[in-house]
Each structure stands twice: as C-alpha cells, then as structure tokens.
C-alpha cells in the first residue's frame, strides 16, 4: 500500500495523464483529432490503465470530476 504522500504523488502524476486522455477524447468527439491519432492515444491509455489497481482506484476516486461522455468511455473500458 502507498503512504499518503506516495498516493498524493501518484494522483498528481495520474491526473495529468487522464486530463490528456480526456482532452484527446473530447477533441476526437468534436472532429478535431483524426481517427488514426485517436486510436493510438486511446490504445496507450487503455494499456496503462487496464488491470492496474492504482489507476482503477484513481478512477473510482475522481470519476465524478470528468466530462460525462469521457466517464462513459472509461467506464466501458473498466467493465471489460
């Protein structure tokens, strides 16, 4: 288990990863990011998140702070 300080450091690092993923997702939804680029970004973030308890806990703790469409996207992945 992480110490409170380590958890805080992990969350500070992870929030930027998720913010970039959300930005890519929303830009793709708006047609500002092409399909090929989106597929690559999404694959990267799926790789770092799926099956990793720290990211799963982060998502559980911060889920309500993200855009609703992005929440649906990540929820669909975490259920797989």
PDB file of C-alpha atoms in Angstrom:
ATOM      1  CA  UNK A   1       0.000   0.000   0.000  1.00  0.00           C
ATOM      2  CA  UNK A   2       1.095   3.521  -0.685  1.00  0.00           C
ATOM      3  CA  UNK A   3       1.785   6.011   2.047  1.00  0.00           C
ATOM      4  CA  UNK A   4      -0.445   9.119   1.997  1.00  0.00           C
ATOM      5  CA  UNK A   5       2.413  11.086   0.431  1.00  0.00           C
ATOM      6  CA  UNK A   6       3.023   8.446  -2.254  1.00  0.00           C
ATOM      7  CA  UNK A   7      -0.693   8.319  -3.039  1.00  0.00           C
ATOM      8  CA  UNK A   8      -0.755  12.097  -3.393  1.00  0.00           C
ATOM      9  CA  UNK A   9       2.250  11.996  -5.724  1.00  0.00           C
ATOM     10  CA  UNK A  10       0.693   9.218  -7.787  1.00  0.00           C
ATOM     11  CA  UNK A  11      -2.592  11.133  -8.089  1.00  0.00           C
ATOM     12  CA  UNK A  12      -0.809  14.349  -9.083  1.00  0.00           C
ATOM     13  CA  UNK A  13       1.026  12.445 -11.814  1.00  0.00           C
ATOM     14  CA  UNK A  14      -2.025  10.487 -12.928  1.00  0.00           C
ATOM     15  CA  UNK A  15      -4.402  13.437 -13.127  1.00  0.00           C
ATOM     16  CA  UNK A  16      -2.334  14.868 -15.983  1.00  0.00           C
ATOM     17  CA  UNK A  17      -2.429  11.561 -17.847  1.00  0.00           C
ATOM     18  CA  UNK A  18      -6.187  11.418 -17.535  1.00  0.00           C
ATOM     19  CA  UNK A  19      -6.553  15.080 -18.453  1.00  0.00           C
ATOM     20  CA  UNK A  20      -4.658  14.443 -21.685  1.00  0.00           C
ATOM     21  CA  UNK A  21      -6.763  11.347 -22.391  1.00  0.00           C
ATOM     22  CA  UNK A  22      -9.960  13.291 -21.765  1.00  0.00           C
ATOM     23  CA  UNK A  23      -8.770  16.144 -23.976  1.00  0.00           C
ATOM     24  CA  UNK A  24      -7.922  13.728 -26.784  1.00  0.00           C
ATOM     25  CA  UNK A  25     -11.286  12.021 -26.381  1.00  0.00           C
ATOM     26  CA  UNK A  26     -13.254  15.274 -26.494  1.00  0.00           C
ATOM     27  CA  UNK A  27     -11.216  16.621 -29.402  1.00  0.00           C
ATOM     28  CA  UNK A  28     -11.928  13.431 -31.325  1.00  0.00           C
ATOM     29  CA  UNK A  29     -15.637  13.710 -30.486  1.00  0.00           C
ATOM     30  CA  UNK A  30     -15.605  17.266 -31.889  1.00  0.00           C
ATOM     31  CA  UNK A  31     -13.783  16.172 -35.041  1.00  0.00           C
ATOM     32  CA  UNK A  32     -10.569  17.980 -34.101  1.00  0.00           C
ATOM     33  CA  UNK A  33      -8.498  14.804 -33.775  1.00  0.00           C
ATOM     34  CA  UNK A  34      -8.422  12.308 -36.617  1.00  0.00           C
ATOM     35  CA  UNK A  35      -9.383   8.662 -36.101  1.00  0.00           C
ATOM     36  CA  UNK A  36      -5.860   7.315 -36.551  1.00  0.00           C
ATOM     37  CA  UNK A  37      -4.433   9.606 -33.862  1.00  0.00           C
ATOM     38  CA  UNK A  38      -7.342   8.924 -31.516  1.00  0.00           C
ATOM     39  CA  UNK A  39      -6.954   5.159 -31.851  1.00  0.00           C
ATOM     40  CA  UNK A  40      -3.273   5.443 -30.940  1.00  0.00           C
ATOM     41  CA  UNK A  41      -3.893   7.713 -27.934  1.00  0.00           C
ATOM     42  CA  UNK A  42      -6.750   5.587 -26.670  1.00  0.00           C
ATOM     43  CA  UNK A  43      -4.727   2.373 -27.019  1.00  0.00           C
ATOM     44  CA  UNK A  44      -1.903   3.898 -24.992  1.00  0.00           C
ATOM     45  CA  UNK A  45      -4.179   4.934 -22.153  1.00  0.00           C
ATOM     46  CA  UNK A  46      -6.015   1.622 -22.148  1.00  0.00           C
ATOM     47  CA  UNK A  47      -2.633  -0.116 -21.867  1.00  0.00           C
ATOM     48  CA  UNK A  48      -1.524   1.905 -18.850  1.00  0.00           C
ATOM     49  CA  UNK A  49      -4.868   1.621 -17.064  1.00  0.00           C
ATOM     50  CA  UNK A  50      -6.462  -1.774 -17.599  1.00  0.00           C
ATOM     51  CA  UNK A  51      -5.715  -4.240 -14.833  1.00  0.00           C
ATOM     52  CA  UNK A  52      -3.642  -1.834 -12.775  1.00  0.00           C
ATOM     53  CA  UNK A  53      -5.112  -1.290  -9.298  1.00  0.00           C
ATOM     54  CA  UNK A  54      -3.680   2.202  -8.774  1.00  0.00           C
ATOM     55  CA  UNK A  55      -5.382   3.550 -11.885  1.00  0.00           C
ATOM     56  CA  UNK A  56      -8.596   1.729 -11.061  1.00  0.00           C
ATOM     57  CA  UNK A  57      -8.644   3.326  -7.602  1.00  0.00           C
ATOM     58  CA  UNK A  58      -7.779   6.732  -9.055  1.00  0.00           C
ATOM     59  CA  UNK A  59     -10.709   6.441 -11.457  1.00  0.00           C
ATOM     60  CA  UNK A  60     -13.043   5.409  -8.671  1.00  0.00           C
ATOM     61  CA  UNK A  61     -11.939   8.347  -6.534  1.00  0.00           C
ATOM     62  CA  UNK A  62     -12.031  11.015  -9.269  1.00  0.00           C
ATOM     63  CA  UNK A  63     -14.644   9.750 -11.752  1.00  0.00           C
ATOM     64  CA  UNK A  64     -17.238  12.416 -10.960  1.00  0.00           C
ATOM     65  CA  UNK A  65     -14.820  15.227 -11.851  1.00  0.00           C
ATOM     66  CA  UNK A  66     -14.568  14.346 -15.556  1.00  0.00           C
ATOM     67  CA  UNK A  67     -16.762  15.127 -18.558  1.00  0.00           C
ATOM     68  CA  UNK A  68     -19.820  12.812 -18.667  1.00  0.00           C
ATOM     69  CA  UNK A  69     -19.004  11.449 -22.141  1.00  0.00           C
ATOM     70  CA  UNK A  70     -15.467  10.667 -21.026  1.00  0.00           C
ATOM     71  CA  UNK A  71     -16.804   8.987 -17.884  1.00  0.00           C
ATOM     72  CA  UNK A  72     -18.916   6.717 -20.078  1.00  0.00           C
ATOM     73  CA  UNK A  73     -15.915   5.894 -22.266  1.00  0.00           C
ATOM     74  CA  UNK A  74     -13.656   4.960 -19.345  1.00  0.00           C
ATOM     75  CA  UNK A  75     -16.459   3.088 -17.568  1.00  0.00           C
ATOM     76  CA  UNK A  76     -16.976   0.942 -20.671  1.00  0.00           C
ATOM     77  CA  UNK A  77     -13.273   0.056 -20.607  1.00  0.00           C
ATOM     78  CA  UNK A  78     -13.084  -0.732 -16.909  1.00  0.00           C
ATOM     79  CA  UNK A  79     -16.041  -3.124 -17.154  1.00  0.00           C
ATOM     80  CA  UNK A  80     -14.289  -5.246 -19.817  1.00  0.00           C
TER      81      UNK A  80
END
